[in-house]
PDB file of C-alpha atoms in Angstrom:
ATOM      1  CA  MET A   1      52.378  89.145 113.802  1.00 46.00           C
ATOM      2  CA  MET A   2      55.921  87.809 113.357  1.00 46.00           C
ATOM      3  CA  LYS A   3      54.623  84.401 112.176  1.00 47.00           C
ATOM      4  CA  PHE A   4      52.218  86.068 109.738  1.00 39.00           C
ATOM      5  CA  THR A   5      55.004  88.240 108.267  1.00 41.00           C
ATOM      6  CA  LYS A   6      57.276  85.230 107.760  1.00 47.00           C
ATOM      7  CA  LEU A   7      54.540  83.517 105.737  1.00 40.00           C
ATOM      8  CA  VAL A   8      53.268  86.466 103.707  1.00 38.00           C
ATOM      9  CA  VAL A   9      56.521  88.189 102.613  1.00 42.00           C
ATOM     10  CA  PRO A  10      58.021  85.175 100.745  1.00 44.00           C
ATOM     11  CA  ALA A  11      54.661  84.462  99.098  1.00 39.00           C
ATOM     12  CA  LEU A  12      54.298  88.091  97.997  1.00 35.00           C
ATOM     13  CA  SER A  13      57.817  88.057  96.564  1.00 43.00           C
ATOM     14  CA  LEU A  14      56.954  84.944  94.551  1.00 37.00           C
ATOM     15  CA  VAL A  15      53.799  86.555  93.151  1.00 33.00           C
ATOM     16  CA  LEU A  16      55.696  89.670  92.099  1.00 35.00           C
ATOM     17  CA  CYS A  17      58.338  87.577  90.359  1.00 41.00           C
ATOM     18  CA  LEU A  18      55.666  85.740  88.373  1.00 35.00           C
ATOM     19  CA  PHE A  19      54.188  88.999  87.083  1.00 38.00           C
ATOM     20  CA  VAL A  20      57.467  90.621  86.039  1.00 45.00           C
ATOM     21  CA  SER A  21      57.467  91.306  82.316  1.00 52.00           C
ATOM     22  CA  PRO A  22      59.835  88.990  80.387  1.00 50.00           C
ATOM     23  CA  SER A  23      61.275  92.028  78.571  1.00 49.00           C
ATOM     24  CA  VAL A  24      62.042  93.745  81.870  1.00 53.00           C
ATOM     25  CA  ALA A  25      63.615  90.565  83.245  1.00 65.00           C
ATOM     26  CA  GLN A  26      65.981  90.505  80.251  1.00 88.00           C
ATOM     27  CA  THR A  27      66.980  94.164  80.546  1.00 90.00           C
ATOM     28  CA  GLU A  28      70.394  94.865  82.050  1.00 91.00           C
ATOM     29  CA  PHE A  29      71.625  98.227  83.336  1.00 91.00           C
ATOM     30  CA  LEU A  30      75.107  99.172  82.093  1.00 92.00           C
ATOM     31  CA  PRO A  31      76.724 101.910  84.239  1.00 92.00           C
ATOM     32  CA  GLY A  32      78.283 105.089  82.925  1.00 92.00           C
ATOM     33  CA  MET A  33      81.813 103.668  82.644  1.00 93.00           C
ATOM     34  CA  ALA A  34      83.284 101.229  80.150  1.00 92.00           C
ATOM     35  CA  TRP A  35      85.864  99.474  82.334  1.00 95.00           C
ATOM     36  CA  GLN A  36      89.026  97.786  81.142  1.00 96.00           C
ATOM     37  CA  GLU A  37      89.735  94.262  82.345  1.00 96.00           C
ATOM     38  CA  PRO A  38      91.771  94.473  85.593  1.00 96.00           C
ATOM     39  CA  PRO A  39      95.333  93.108  85.378  1.00 95.00           C
ATOM     40  CA  VAL A  40      95.944  89.647  86.808  1.00 97.00           C
ATOM     41  CA  VAL A  41      98.113  89.435  89.948  1.00 97.00           C
ATOM     42  CA  ASP A  42      99.417  86.184  91.421  1.00 96.00           C
ATOM     43  CA  PRO A  43      98.777  86.623  95.168  1.00 95.00           C
ATOM     44  CA  GLY A  44     101.620  84.293  96.199  1.00 91.00           C
ATOM     45  CA  ALA A  45     101.531  80.894  97.834  1.00 90.00           C
ATOM     46  CA  THR A  46     100.931  82.256 101.358  1.00 90.00           C
ATOM     47  CA  TYR A  47      99.482  85.380 102.963  1.00 83.00           C
ATOM     48  CA  GLU A  48     102.982  86.672 103.702  1.00 83.00           C
ATOM     49  CA  ALA A  49     104.401  86.002 100.225  1.00 91.00           C
ATOM     50  CA  PRO A  50     104.874  89.000  97.915  1.00 96.00           C
ATOM     51  CA  PRO A  51     102.268  89.247  95.147  1.00 97.00           C
ATOM     52  CA  SER A  52     103.632  89.109  91.605  1.00 97.00           C
ATOM     53  CA  ASP A  53     103.400  92.889  91.154  1.00 97.00           C
ATOM     54  CA  ALA A  54     105.201  93.740  94.424  1.00 98.00           C
ATOM     55  CA  VAL A  55     108.537  95.489  94.778  1.00 98.00           C
ATOM     56  CA  VAL A  56     110.532  93.410  97.267  1.00 98.00           C
ATOM     57  CA  LEU A  57     112.590  95.675  99.524  1.00 98.00           C
ATOM     58  CA  PHE A  58     113.952  92.967 101.818  1.00 98.00           C
ATOM     59  CA  ASP A  59     113.798  89.199 101.260  1.00 97.00           C
ATOM     60  CA  GLY A  60     116.286  88.198 103.944  1.00 97.00           C
ATOM     61  CA  LYS A  61     119.378  88.314 101.727  1.00 96.00           C
ATOM     62  CA  ASP A  62     120.672  91.876 101.856  1.00 97.00           C
ATOM     63  CA  LEU A  63     119.694  95.545 102.112  1.00 98.00           C
ATOM     64  CA  SER A  64     120.835  96.563  98.640  1.00 97.00           C
ATOM     65  CA  ALA A  65     117.434  98.193  97.994  1.00 98.00           C
ATOM     66  CA  TRP A  66     118.092 100.686 100.793  1.00 98.00           C
ATOM     67  CA  GLU A  67     120.263 103.694 101.509  1.00 98.00           C
ATOM     68  CA  ASN A  68     122.427 103.165 104.621  1.00 98.00           C
ATOM     69  CA  GLY A  69     121.928  99.400 104.417  1.00 97.00           C
ATOM     70  CA  GLU A  70     125.573  98.818 105.275  1.00 97.00           C
ATOM     71  CA  ASN A  71     124.901 100.109 108.800  1.00 97.00           C
ATOM     72  CA  TRP A  72     122.012  97.714 109.530  1.00 98.00           C
ATOM     73  CA  PRO A  73     123.196  94.140 110.232  1.00 97.00           C
ATOM     74  CA  VAL A  74     121.569  91.207 108.409  1.00 98.00           C
ATOM     75  CA  LYS A  75     121.792  87.747 109.985  1.00 97.00           C
ATOM     76  CA  ASP A  76     119.842  84.537 109.289  1.00 96.00           C
ATOM     77  CA  GLY A  77     117.381  86.333 107.018  1.00 97.00           C
ATOM     78  CA  VAL A  78     116.643  89.112 109.513  1.00 98.00           C
ATOM     79  CA  ALA A  79     117.658  92.794 109.474  1.00 98.00           C
ATOM     80  CA  TYR A  80     118.456  94.463 112.795  1.00 97.00           C
ATOM     81  CA  SER A  81     117.938  98.151 113.503  1.00 96.00           C
ATOM     82  CA  GLY A  82     121.334  99.781 113.173  1.00 93.00           C
ATOM     83  CA  LYS A  83     122.778 103.257 112.978  1.00 94.00           C
ATOM     84  CA  ASN A  84     120.600 106.027 111.492  1.00 95.00           C
ATOM     85  CA  TYR A  85     117.543 105.657 109.270  1.00 97.00           C
ATOM     86  CA  LEU A  86     117.175 102.949 106.627  1.00 98.00           C
ATOM     87  CA  THR A  87     115.632 104.566 103.537  1.00 98.00           C
ATOM     88  CA  SER A  88     114.448 102.837 100.374  1.00 98.00           C
ATOM     89  CA  LYS A  89     116.205 103.853  97.180  1.00 98.00           C
ATOM     90  CA  GLN A  90     112.939 103.599  95.279  1.00 98.00           C
ATOM     91  CA  THR A  91     110.121 106.041  95.945  1.00 98.00           C
ATOM     92  CA  PHE A  92     106.399 105.264  96.074  1.00 98.00           C
ATOM     93  CA  GLY A  93     103.068 107.047  95.845  1.00 98.00           C
ATOM     94  CA  ASP A  94      99.785 105.357  96.770  1.00 98.00           C
ATOM     95  CA  CYS A  95     100.820 101.919  97.948  1.00 98.00           C
ATOM     96  CA  GLN A  96     100.281  98.776  99.994  1.00 98.00           C
ATOM     97  CA  LEU A  97     103.187  98.087 102.348  1.00 98.00           C
ATOM     98  CA  HIS A  98     103.827  94.773 104.093  1.00 98.00           C
ATOM     99  CA  LEU A  99     106.497  94.319 106.742  1.00 97.00           C
ATOM    100  CA  GLU A 100     107.155  92.025 109.666  1.00 98.00           C
ATOM    101  CA  TRP A 101     108.931  93.127 112.831  1.00 98.00           C
ATOM    102  CA  SER A 102     109.819  91.739 116.240  1.00 97.00           C
ATOM    103  CA  ALA A 103     110.504  93.524 119.526  1.00 96.00           C
ATOM    104  CA  PRO A 104     113.882  92.656 121.105  1.00 94.00           C
ATOM    105  CA  VAL A 105     114.538  90.055 123.770  1.00 94.00           C
ATOM    106  CA  PRO A 106     115.602  90.155 126.494  1.00 93.00           C
ATOM    107  CA  VAL A 107     113.167  92.962 127.298  1.00 93.00           C
ATOM    108  CA  GLU A 108     114.827  96.192 128.336  1.00 91.00           C
ATOM    109  CA  GLY A 109     113.378  99.591 129.189  1.00 92.00           C
ATOM    110  CA  GLU A 110     109.782 100.749 129.423  1.00 92.00           C
ATOM    111  CA  GLY A 111     107.412 103.124 127.687  1.00 94.00           C
ATOM    112  CA  GLN A 112     109.010 104.717 124.627  1.00 95.00           C
ATOM    113  CA  GLY A 113     112.348 103.175 125.558  1.00 91.00           C
ATOM    114  CA  ARG A 114     111.253  99.600 124.829  1.00 94.00           C
ATOM    115  CA  GLY A 115     111.461  98.186 121.300  1.00 93.00           C
ATOM    116  CA  ASN A 116     111.092 101.587 119.642  1.00 95.00           C
ATOM    117  CA  SER A 117     111.286 102.104 115.880  1.00 97.00           C
ATOM    118  CA  GLY A 118     108.898 103.373 113.213  1.00 98.00           C
ATOM    119  CA  VAL A 119     107.967 103.018 109.561  1.00 98.00           C
ATOM    120  CA  PHE A 120     107.693 106.244 107.578  1.00 98.00           C
ATOM    121  CA  LEU A 121     105.572 106.622 104.447  1.00 98.00           C
ATOM    122  CA  MET A 122     107.086 109.066 101.955  1.00 98.00           C
ATOM    123  CA  GLY A 123     109.868 109.487 104.527  1.00 98.00           C
ATOM    124  CA  ARG A 124     107.631 111.864 106.546  1.00 98.00           C
ATOM    125  CA  TYR A 125     104.551 110.160 107.972  1.00 98.00           C
ATOM    126  CA  GLU A 126     105.195 107.676 110.787  1.00 98.00           C
ATOM    127  CA  VAL A 127     103.280 104.588 111.805  1.00 98.00           C
ATOM    128  CA  GLN A 128     104.807 103.764 115.177  1.00 98.00           C
ATOM    129  CA  ILE A 129     106.673 100.546 115.956  1.00 98.00           C
ATOM    130  CA  LEU A 130     106.978  99.911 119.691  1.00 97.00           C
ATOM    131  CA  ASP A 131     106.890  96.987 122.114  1.00 97.00           C
ATOM    132  CA  ASN A 132     103.515  97.613 123.727  1.00 96.00           C
ATOM    133  CA  TYR A 133     103.030  94.115 125.096  1.00 96.00           C
ATOM    134  CA  GLU A 134     102.074  94.860 128.713  1.00 96.00           C
ATOM    135  CA  ASN A 135     103.989  98.126 128.322  1.00 96.00           C
ATOM    136  CA  PRO A 136     101.754 101.240 128.398  1.00 95.00           C
ATOM    137  CA  THR A 137     102.813 104.573 126.930  1.00 97.00           C
ATOM    138  CA  TYR A 138     100.981 107.673 125.687  1.00 97.00           C
ATOM    139  CA  PRO A 139      98.195 106.439 123.352  1.00 97.00           C
ATOM    140  CA  GLU A 140      99.216 108.370 120.226  1.00 97.00           C
ATOM    141  CA  GLY A 141     102.735 106.930 120.545  1.00 97.00           C
ATOM    142  CA  GLN A 142     101.980 103.229 120.887  1.00 97.00           C
ATOM    143  CA  ALA A 143     102.373 100.527 118.243  1.00 98.00           C
ATOM    144  CA  GLY A 144     100.103 101.128 115.261  1.00 98.00           C
ATOM    145  CA  SER A 145      99.499 104.791 116.004  1.00 98.00           C
ATOM    146  CA  VAL A 146     100.022 107.626 113.579  1.00 98.00           C
ATOM    147  CA  TYR A 147     102.652 109.214 115.760  1.00 98.00           C
ATOM    148  CA  LYS A 148     101.359 112.199 117.766  1.00 97.00           C
ATOM    149  CA  GLN A 149      98.056 112.200 115.851  1.00 98.00           C
ATOM    150  CA  THR A 150      95.906 109.191 116.749  1.00 98.00           C
ATOM    151  CA  PRO A 151      96.165 105.966 118.748  1.00 98.00           C
ATOM    152  CA  PRO A 152      95.142 102.666 117.163  1.00 98.00           C
ATOM    153  CA  MET A 153      91.656 101.382 117.856  1.00 98.00           C
ATOM    154  CA  VAL A 154      93.095  98.382 119.742  1.00 98.00           C
ATOM    155  CA  ASN A 155      96.412  96.959 120.963  1.00 98.00           C
ATOM    156  CA  ALA A 156      97.146  93.802 118.904  1.00 98.00           C
ATOM    157  CA  MET A 157     100.752  93.241 120.058  1.00 98.00           C
ATOM    158  CA  ARG A 158     102.386  89.836 120.239  1.00 98.00           C
ATOM    159  CA  LYS A 159     104.936  89.001 122.939  1.00 96.00           C
ATOM    160  CA  PRO A 160     108.525  90.270 122.605  1.00 96.00           C
ATOM    161  CA  GLY A 161     110.501  87.942 120.362  1.00 96.00           C
ATOM    162  CA  GLU A 162     107.406  86.929 118.376  1.00 98.00           C
ATOM    163  CA  TRP A 163     106.768  88.350 114.922  1.00 98.00           C
ATOM    164  CA  ASN A 164     104.279  91.148 114.252  1.00 98.00           C
ATOM    165  CA  THR A 165     102.865  91.903 110.809  1.00 98.00           C
ATOM    166  CA  TYR A 166     101.911  95.332 109.504  1.00 98.00           C
ATOM    167  CA  ASP A 167      99.834  95.725 106.348  1.00 98.00           C
ATOM    168  CA  ILE A 168      99.589  99.424 105.601  1.00 98.00           C
ATOM    169  CA  PHE A 169      97.433 100.967 102.866  1.00 98.00           C
ATOM    170  CA  TRP A 170      98.599 104.468 102.002  1.00 98.00           C
ATOM    171  CA  THR A 171      97.026 107.288  99.996  1.00 98.00           C
ATOM    172  CA  CYS A 172      99.348 110.226  99.347  1.00 98.00           C
ATOM    173  CA  PRO A 173      98.330 113.814 100.035  1.00 98.00           C
ATOM    174  CA  ARG A 174      97.301 115.800  96.959  1.00 98.00           C
ATOM    175  CA  PHE A 175      98.478 119.328  96.196  1.00 98.00           C
ATOM    176  CA  ASN A 176      97.560 121.812  93.468  1.00 98.00           C
ATOM    177  CA  ALA A 177      99.973 123.540  91.103  1.00 97.00           C
ATOM    178  CA  SER A 178     100.653 126.150  93.810  1.00 98.00           C
ATOM    179  CA  SER A 179     101.628 123.430  96.331  1.00 98.00           C
ATOM    180  CA  GLN A 180      98.484 124.066  98.365  1.00 98.00           C
ATOM    181  CA  LEU A 181      96.930 121.014 100.011  1.00 98.00           C
ATOM    182  CA  VAL A 182      93.858 119.745  98.154  1.00 98.00           C
ATOM    183  CA  GLU A 183      93.379 116.362  99.849  1.00 98.00           C
ATOM    184  CA  PRO A 184      95.074 115.011 103.000  1.00 98.00           C
ATOM    185  CA  ALA A 185      96.958 111.742 103.216  1.00 98.00           C
ATOM    186  CA  TYR A 186      94.988 108.698 104.377  1.00 98.00           C
ATOM    187  CA  VAL A 187      96.234 105.520 106.019  1.00 98.00           C
ATOM    188  CA  THR A 188      94.698 102.164 106.916  1.00 98.00           C
ATOM    189  CA  VAL A 189      96.711  99.873 109.197  1.00 98.00           C
ATOM    190  CA  VAL A 190      96.173  96.156 109.857  1.00 98.00           C
ATOM    191  CA  HIS A 191      98.305  94.686 112.686  1.00 98.00           C
ATOM    192  CA  ASN A 192      98.485  90.895 112.929  1.00 98.00           C
ATOM    193  CA  GLY A 193      95.249  90.687 110.934  1.00 97.00           C
ATOM    194  CA  VAL A 194      93.453  93.182 113.210  1.00 98.00           C
ATOM    195  CA  LEU A 195      92.265  96.535 111.813  1.00 98.00           C
ATOM    196  CA  LEU A 196      93.838  99.379 113.819  1.00 98.00           C
ATOM    197  CA  LEU A 197      93.242 102.454 111.669  1.00 98.00           C
ATOM    198  CA  ASN A 198      90.514 102.784 109.042  1.00 98.00           C
ATOM    199  CA  HIS A 199      91.233 105.404 106.358  1.00 98.00           C
ATOM    200  CA  PHE A 200      92.531 107.893 108.919  1.00 98.00           C
ATOM    201  CA  ALA A 201      93.084 111.408 107.528  1.00 98.00           C
ATOM    202  CA  LEU A 202      96.494 112.706 108.602  1.00 98.00           C
ATOM    203  CA  ARG A 203      96.851 116.298 109.756  1.00 98.00           C
ATOM    204  CA  GLY A 204     100.358 116.523 108.295  1.00 98.00           C
ATOM    205  CA  ASP A 205     103.741 114.978 109.075  1.00 98.00           C
ATOM    206  CA  THR A 206     104.522 113.344 112.422  1.00 98.00           C
ATOM    207  CA  PRO A 207     107.286 115.135 114.369  1.00 96.00           C
ATOM    208  CA  TRP A 208     107.798 114.914 118.123  1.00 94.00           C
ATOM    209  CA  HIS A 209     108.662 118.579 118.719  1.00 95.00           C
ATOM    210  CA  ARG A 210     106.029 120.605 116.802  1.00 96.00           C
ATOM    211  CA  PRO A 211     102.491 120.390 115.390  1.00 97.00           C
ATOM    212  CA  PRO A 212     102.017 118.463 112.122  1.00 98.00           C
ATOM    213  CA  GLN A 213     102.215 120.297 108.836  1.00 98.00           C
ATOM    214  CA  TYR A 214     102.024 119.470 105.134  1.00 98.00           C
ATOM    215  CA  VAL A 215     104.820 120.250 102.689  1.00 98.00           C
ATOM    216  CA  ASP A 216     104.579 119.377  99.013  1.00 98.00           C
ATOM    217  CA  ILE A 217     107.517 117.042  98.309  1.00 97.00           C
ATOM    218  CA  GLY A 218     106.086 115.698  95.067  1.00 97.00           C
ATOM    219  CA  PRO A 219     103.879 112.706  94.260  1.00 97.00           C
ATOM    220  CA  LYS A 220     106.229 110.058  95.676  1.00 98.00           C
ATOM    221  CA  GLY A 221     108.605 109.463  98.562  1.00 98.00           C
ATOM    222  CA  PRO A 222     110.687 106.657 100.111  1.00 98.00           C
ATOM    223  CA  ILE A 223     109.840 104.093 102.764  1.00 98.00           C
ATOM    224  CA  ALA A 224     112.017 104.639 105.865  1.00 98.00           C
ATOM    225  CA  LEU A 225     112.677 102.615 109.003  1.00 98.00           C
ATOM    226  CA  GLN A 226     113.752 104.395 112.166  1.00 96.00           C
ATOM    227  CA  ASP A 227     116.783 103.775 114.353  1.00 94.00           C
ATOM    228  CA  HIS A 228     115.764 104.602 117.917  1.00 91.00           C
ATOM    229  CA  GLY A 229     118.575 102.797 119.710  1.00 90.00           C
ATOM    230  CA  ASN A 230     116.683  99.499 120.151  1.00 94.00           C
ATOM    231  CA  PRO A 231     117.602  96.308 118.183  1.00 94.00           C
ATOM    232  CA  VAL A 232     114.187  95.801 116.570  1.00 97.00           C
ATOM    233  CA  ARG A 233     114.221  93.026 113.950  1.00 98.00           C
ATOM    234  CA  PHE A 234     112.679  93.180 110.455  1.00 98.00           C
ATOM    235  CA  ARG A 235     111.936  90.706 107.681  1.00 98.00           C
ATOM    236  CA  ASN A 236     109.773  90.242 104.555  1.00 98.00           C
ATOM    237  CA  ILE A 237     109.270  93.837 103.413  1.00 98.00           C
ATOM    238  CA  TRP A 238     107.488  94.497 100.134  1.00 98.00           C
ATOM    239  CA  VAL A 239     105.444  97.248  98.480  1.00 98.00           C
ATOM    240  CA  ARG A 240     102.721  97.306  95.849  1.00 98.00           C
ATOM    241  CA  GLU A 241     102.104 100.551  94.009  1.00 97.00           C
ATOM    242  CA  LEU A 242      98.368 101.145  93.663  1.00 97.00           C
ATOM    243  CA  SER A 243      96.534 102.392  90.594  1.00 95.00           C
ATOM    244  CA  PRO A 244      92.774 102.911  90.268  1.00 94.00           C
ATOM    245  CA  PRO A 245      90.725 100.875  87.784  1.00 95.00           C
ATOM    246  CA  VAL A 246      90.870 102.217  84.224  1.00 96.00           C
ATOM    247  CA  GLY A 247      87.747 103.082  82.267  1.00 96.00           C
ATOM    248  CA  GLU A 248      86.162 105.507  79.821  1.00 96.00           C
ATOM    249  CA  PRO A 249      83.017 107.494  80.680  1.00 95.00           C
ATOM    250  CA  ARG A 250      79.954 106.702  78.614  1.00 91.00           C
ATOM    251  CA  GLU A 251      76.229 107.313  78.756  1.00 92.00           C
ATOM    252  CA  PRO A 252      74.444 104.810  81.016  1.00 93.00           C
ATOM    253  CA  LEU A 253      72.688 102.182  78.917  1.00 91.00           C
ATOM    254  CA  LEU A 254      69.848  99.672  79.116  1.00 92.00           C
ATOM    255  CA  TRP A 255      70.671  96.420  77.330  1.00 92.00           C
ATOM    256  CA  ASP A 256      67.713  94.339  76.172  1.00 91.00           C
ATOM    257  CA  HIS A 257      69.128  90.824  75.957  1.00 92.00           C
ATOM    258  CA  GLY A 258      66.042  89.638  74.078  1.00 90.00           C
ATOM    259  CA  SER A 259      66.617  91.947  71.114  1.00 92.00           C
ATOM    260  CA  ASP A 260      70.308  92.609  71.873  1.00 91.00           C
ATOM    261  CA  GLU A 261      69.484  96.326  71.625  1.00 91.00           C
ATOM    262  CA  LYS A 262      71.268  98.884  73.828  1.00 88.00           C
ATOM    263  CA  LYS A 263      69.420 102.123  74.568  1.00 89.00           C
ATOM    264  CA  PRO A 264      70.486 105.206  76.556  1.00 90.00           C
ATOM    265  CA  LEU A 265      69.027 105.295  80.057  1.00 83.00           C
ATOM    266  CA  ARG A 266      67.471 108.697  79.311  1.00 79.00           C
ATOM    267  CA  ALA A 267      65.193 106.955  76.774  1.00 66.00           C
ATOM    268  CA  LEU A 268      63.385 105.384  79.728  1.00 64.00           C
ATOM    269  CA  VAL A 269      62.245 108.745  81.066  1.00 58.00           C
ATOM    270  CA  GLU A 270      61.623 110.538  77.790  1.00 57.00           C
TER     271      GLU A 270
END
């Protein structure tokens, strides 16, 4: 039966193609949106390089793009976790965030006391940074988790002292005019090229001491890095603000390339 099917199906497909009407073969479906040409973005010479439309928050030179940057040391192109939170001066809505971080060496502590930091979207929603290389902790508090809400799908940690890469894709929560939640925040996290979270819907902010909750703080917020008393290192931090494709609704059309005539799709069923 399998051998027969392999022979018959390609032959049948060929016969059907031969009997397709030339006019049908030249007819193209045009969907119900007239899209603008997407803007051109130079992706950069390497995977880590900022694309041409990125906002560079740290390029190894200084922390002038951040509040409290004077309290986080910068040495040899690397920023070290210092005193209190590091908060971007610029705010962002829907965005793509890239950052690289390294757990401290020599290794000290265990569990939550080892290489602990965090990156906060809109200053409120934490993706955990923690040295989880052969260092277990509670699942919703390990590296790549949405803190106190969900663990990552896998542990993709590199050894302490080696560099980890986070690529985070963030969709802000939506509120109505009365500041009531309409749509939750969503986050996708890629750690060292490995997908950890896939469009996870957050239940609110990410505190340690109470359940999560949503508060309308407006359409944008800062990026923040946490000081948790461990000298976690950071480099190459950039953000791309995301905008959906632009288009105008229109009636779906059928375009006959033979006659160059465009007809509404409804004409096919009338």
